[in-house]
Protein backbone atom coordinates (compact mmCIF):
# COMPACT_ATOMS: atom_id res chain seq x y z
CA UNK A 1 44.99 -37.37 25.76
CA UNK A 2 46.05 -41.09 26.69
CA UNK A 3 45.47 -41.69 30.24
CA UNK A 4 47.88 -44.41 30.36
CA UNK A 5 50.70 -42.42 28.71
CA UNK A 6 50.08 -39.18 30.87
CA UNK A 7 50.37 -41.71 33.97
CA UNK A 8 53.47 -43.14 32.57
CA UNK A 9 55.15 -39.53 31.74
CA UNK A 10 54.20 -38.48 35.43
CA UNK A 11 55.86 -41.75 36.89
CA UNK A 12 59.13 -39.90 35.47
CA UNK A 13 59.06 -37.77 38.25
CA UNK A 14 60.46 -39.70 41.24
CA UNK A 15 58.39 -39.43 44.75
CA UNK A 16 58.39 -40.65 48.20
CA UNK A 17 55.84 -43.13 49.41
CA UNK A 18 53.65 -41.99 52.32
CA UNK A 19 50.72 -43.95 54.14
CA UNK A 20 47.95 -41.39 55.40
CA UNK A 21 46.71 -42.75 58.78
CA UNK A 22 43.09 -41.32 60.89
CA UNK A 23 40.62 -43.05 62.81
CA UNK A 24 37.23 -43.19 61.61
CA UNK A 25 34.09 -42.07 63.43
CA UNK A 26 33.72 -45.40 65.27
CA UNK A 27 37.24 -45.13 66.33
CA UNK A 28 38.94 -47.67 63.72
CA UNK A 29 42.20 -46.80 62.12
CA UNK A 30 41.98 -46.30 58.42
CA UNK A 31 44.81 -45.93 56.30
CA UNK A 32 45.86 -45.62 52.58
CA UNK A 33 49.03 -45.32 50.51
CA UNK A 34 49.66 -41.81 48.66
CA UNK A 35 52.52 -40.60 46.54
CA UNK A 36 51.08 -37.03 46.17
CA UNK A 37 52.52 -35.51 49.15
CA UNK A 38 54.04 -31.96 49.09
CA UNK A 39 55.34 -29.11 51.74
CA UNK A 40 52.93 -25.90 50.60
CA UNK A 41 54.07 -23.48 53.43
CA UNK A 42 56.84 -23.29 56.06
CA UNK A 43 55.00 -20.19 58.11
CA UNK A 44 52.38 -21.74 58.94
CA UNK A 45 53.59 -25.23 58.47
CA UNK A 46 51.26 -26.45 55.65
CA UNK A 47 51.54 -29.79 53.64
CA UNK A 48 49.24 -31.17 50.74
CA UNK A 49 48.06 -34.55 49.35
CA UNK A 50 45.32 -35.85 47.00
CA UNK A 51 43.21 -38.90 47.55
CA UNK A 52 40.91 -40.13 44.10
CA UNK A 53 36.99 -39.53 44.71
CA UNK A 54 36.30 -42.75 44.20
CA UNK A 55 38.48 -44.04 47.25
CA UNK A 56 36.24 -45.90 49.66
CA UNK A 57 38.37 -44.13 52.27
CA UNK A 58 37.70 -40.57 51.23
CA UNK A 59 35.01 -39.73 53.37
CA UNK A 60 36.79 -40.67 56.56
CA UNK A 61 39.63 -38.14 55.72
CA UNK A 62 37.11 -35.51 54.64
CA UNK A 63 36.00 -35.74 57.52
CA UNK A 64 38.76 -36.32 59.91
CA UNK A 65 39.72 -33.51 62.12
CA UNK A 66 43.44 -34.88 62.46
CA UNK A 67 45.48 -37.23 60.44
CA UNK A 68 49.32 -38.23 60.18
CA UNK A 69 51.21 -38.49 56.90
CA UNK A 70 53.65 -41.50 57.70
CA UNK A 71 56.79 -41.03 55.01
CA UNK A 72 57.66 -44.84 54.56
CA UNK A 73 61.58 -46.11 55.01
CA UNK A 74 63.31 -48.08 52.38
CA UNK A 75 62.27 -51.15 54.00
CA UNK A 76 58.56 -50.66 54.43
CA UNK A 77 57.56 -51.63 50.89
CA UNK A 78 55.30 -54.30 52.51
CA UNK A 79 53.58 -51.57 54.16
CA UNK A 80 52.91 -49.57 51.13
CA UNK A 81 51.67 -52.71 49.57
CA UNK A 82 49.33 -53.66 52.32
CA UNK A 83 48.07 -49.81 52.68
CA UNK A 84 47.63 -49.94 48.78
CA UNK A 85 45.61 -53.10 48.55
CA UNK A 86 42.04 -54.04 49.24
CA UNK A 87 42.80 -55.73 52.65
CA UNK A 88 40.35 -55.30 55.28
CA UNK A 89 42.80 -55.18 58.19
CA UNK A 90 45.56 -52.97 56.90
CA UNK A 91 47.01 -52.86 60.25
CA UNK A 92 47.64 -55.98 61.10
CA UNK A 93 51.16 -56.85 61.97
CA UNK A 94 51.84 -53.44 61.62
CA UNK A 95 53.75 -51.74 64.84
CA UNK A 96 52.01 -48.25 65.57
CA UNK A 97 51.90 -45.62 68.51
CA UNK A 98 49.03 -43.37 69.18
CA UNK A 99 49.69 -39.67 67.60
CA UNK A 100 47.43 -36.93 68.33
CA UNK A 101 43.94 -37.80 69.26
CA UNK A 102 44.80 -41.49 69.02
CA UNK A 103 45.88 -41.10 65.25
CA UNK A 104 47.93 -44.39 64.63
CA UNK A 105 51.63 -43.23 63.46
CA UNK A 106 53.29 -46.09 61.67
CA UNK A 107 56.89 -47.05 63.95
CA UNK A 108 60.14 -47.12 61.62
CA UNK A 109 59.19 -44.26 59.04
CA UNK A 110 61.70 -42.07 57.71
CA UNK A 111 59.54 -39.06 58.72
CA UNK A 112 56.39 -38.20 60.29
CA UNK A 113 53.70 -35.48 60.09
CA UNK A 114 50.74 -35.16 62.46
CA UNK A 115 48.22 -32.87 60.81
CA UNK A 116 44.75 -31.00 61.60
CA UNK A 117 42.60 -30.85 58.66
CA UNK A 118 43.24 -27.35 57.23
CA UNK A 119 41.17 -27.21 54.12
CA UNK A 120 40.31 -29.35 51.04
CA UNK A 121 39.69 -28.76 47.28
CA UNK A 122 38.06 -30.40 44.53
CA UNK A 123 41.06 -31.47 41.97
CA UNK A 124 39.59 -33.26 38.97
CA UNK A 125 39.31 -36.64 39.73
CA UNK A 126 41.21 -36.42 42.86
CA UNK A 127 40.12 -34.21 46.45
CA UNK A 128 43.31 -32.20 47.20
CA UNK A 129 43.89 -31.91 51.21
CA UNK A 130 45.79 -29.13 52.99
CA UNK A 131 46.96 -29.88 56.47
CA UNK A 132 48.66 -27.63 59.37
CA UNK A 133 51.65 -29.61 60.60
CA UNK A 134 51.11 -29.63 64.53
CA UNK A 135 54.08 -32.09 65.39
CA UNK A 136 56.77 -33.88 63.14
CA UNK A 137 59.57 -36.25 63.65
CA UNK A 138 62.42 -37.62 61.39
CA UNK A 139 64.75 -40.76 61.66
CA UNK A 140 68.01 -39.55 61.03
CA UNK A 141 68.84 -43.44 59.94
CA UNK A 142 66.11 -44.27 57.64
CA UNK A 143 66.56 -44.07 53.81
CA UNK A 144 63.30 -43.29 52.52
CA UNK A 145 61.01 -45.50 49.93
CA UNK A 146 61.07 -43.83 46.60
CA UNK A 147 58.46 -44.59 43.59
CA UNK A 148 59.68 -43.98 40.25
CA UNK A 149 58.87 -45.29 36.70
CA UNK A 150 55.81 -47.75 38.20
CA UNK A 151 58.00 -49.20 40.66
CA UNK A 152 59.82 -48.98 44.11
CA UNK A 153 62.80 -47.62 44.41
CA UNK A 154 65.72 -46.86 46.74
CA UNK A 155 68.48 -43.81 47.08
CA UNK A 156 71.76 -44.78 46.18
CA UNK A 157 75.36 -42.92 47.20
CA UNK A 158 76.48 -43.64 43.83
CA UNK A 159 77.46 -40.43 42.07
């Protein structure tokens, strides 16, 4: 199977764009852009997401007891790009508030889920994380940022 062709086919599925945030053992904030986010269960409230095994942030998230899933709003494309980059200071210029355990929550998101780590499982070249949602919030006004076909999109009211 050609990897690029498989990736392009997967790009036919529109996803929301999220930034996962946590605190490293030294207390420094850590974040990474993720599009692999799904709900798992309502009772108990569980979500899942995955991170590449070669990510330099994998160990921080693997060891984190707490993390947050920040669902980006349509006007936060620059935040997605920042947290997907190799920039060492990804939080520079990004407004945050402290969530559970001090985990940074990104200001202005469409939704935010504060989670405790429930489990993680190997999944090929990724590690799959399951989180138990402890708190969540949602903006009634913010439209979500969408990723489809290898580029950002926004929802349209056109039918």
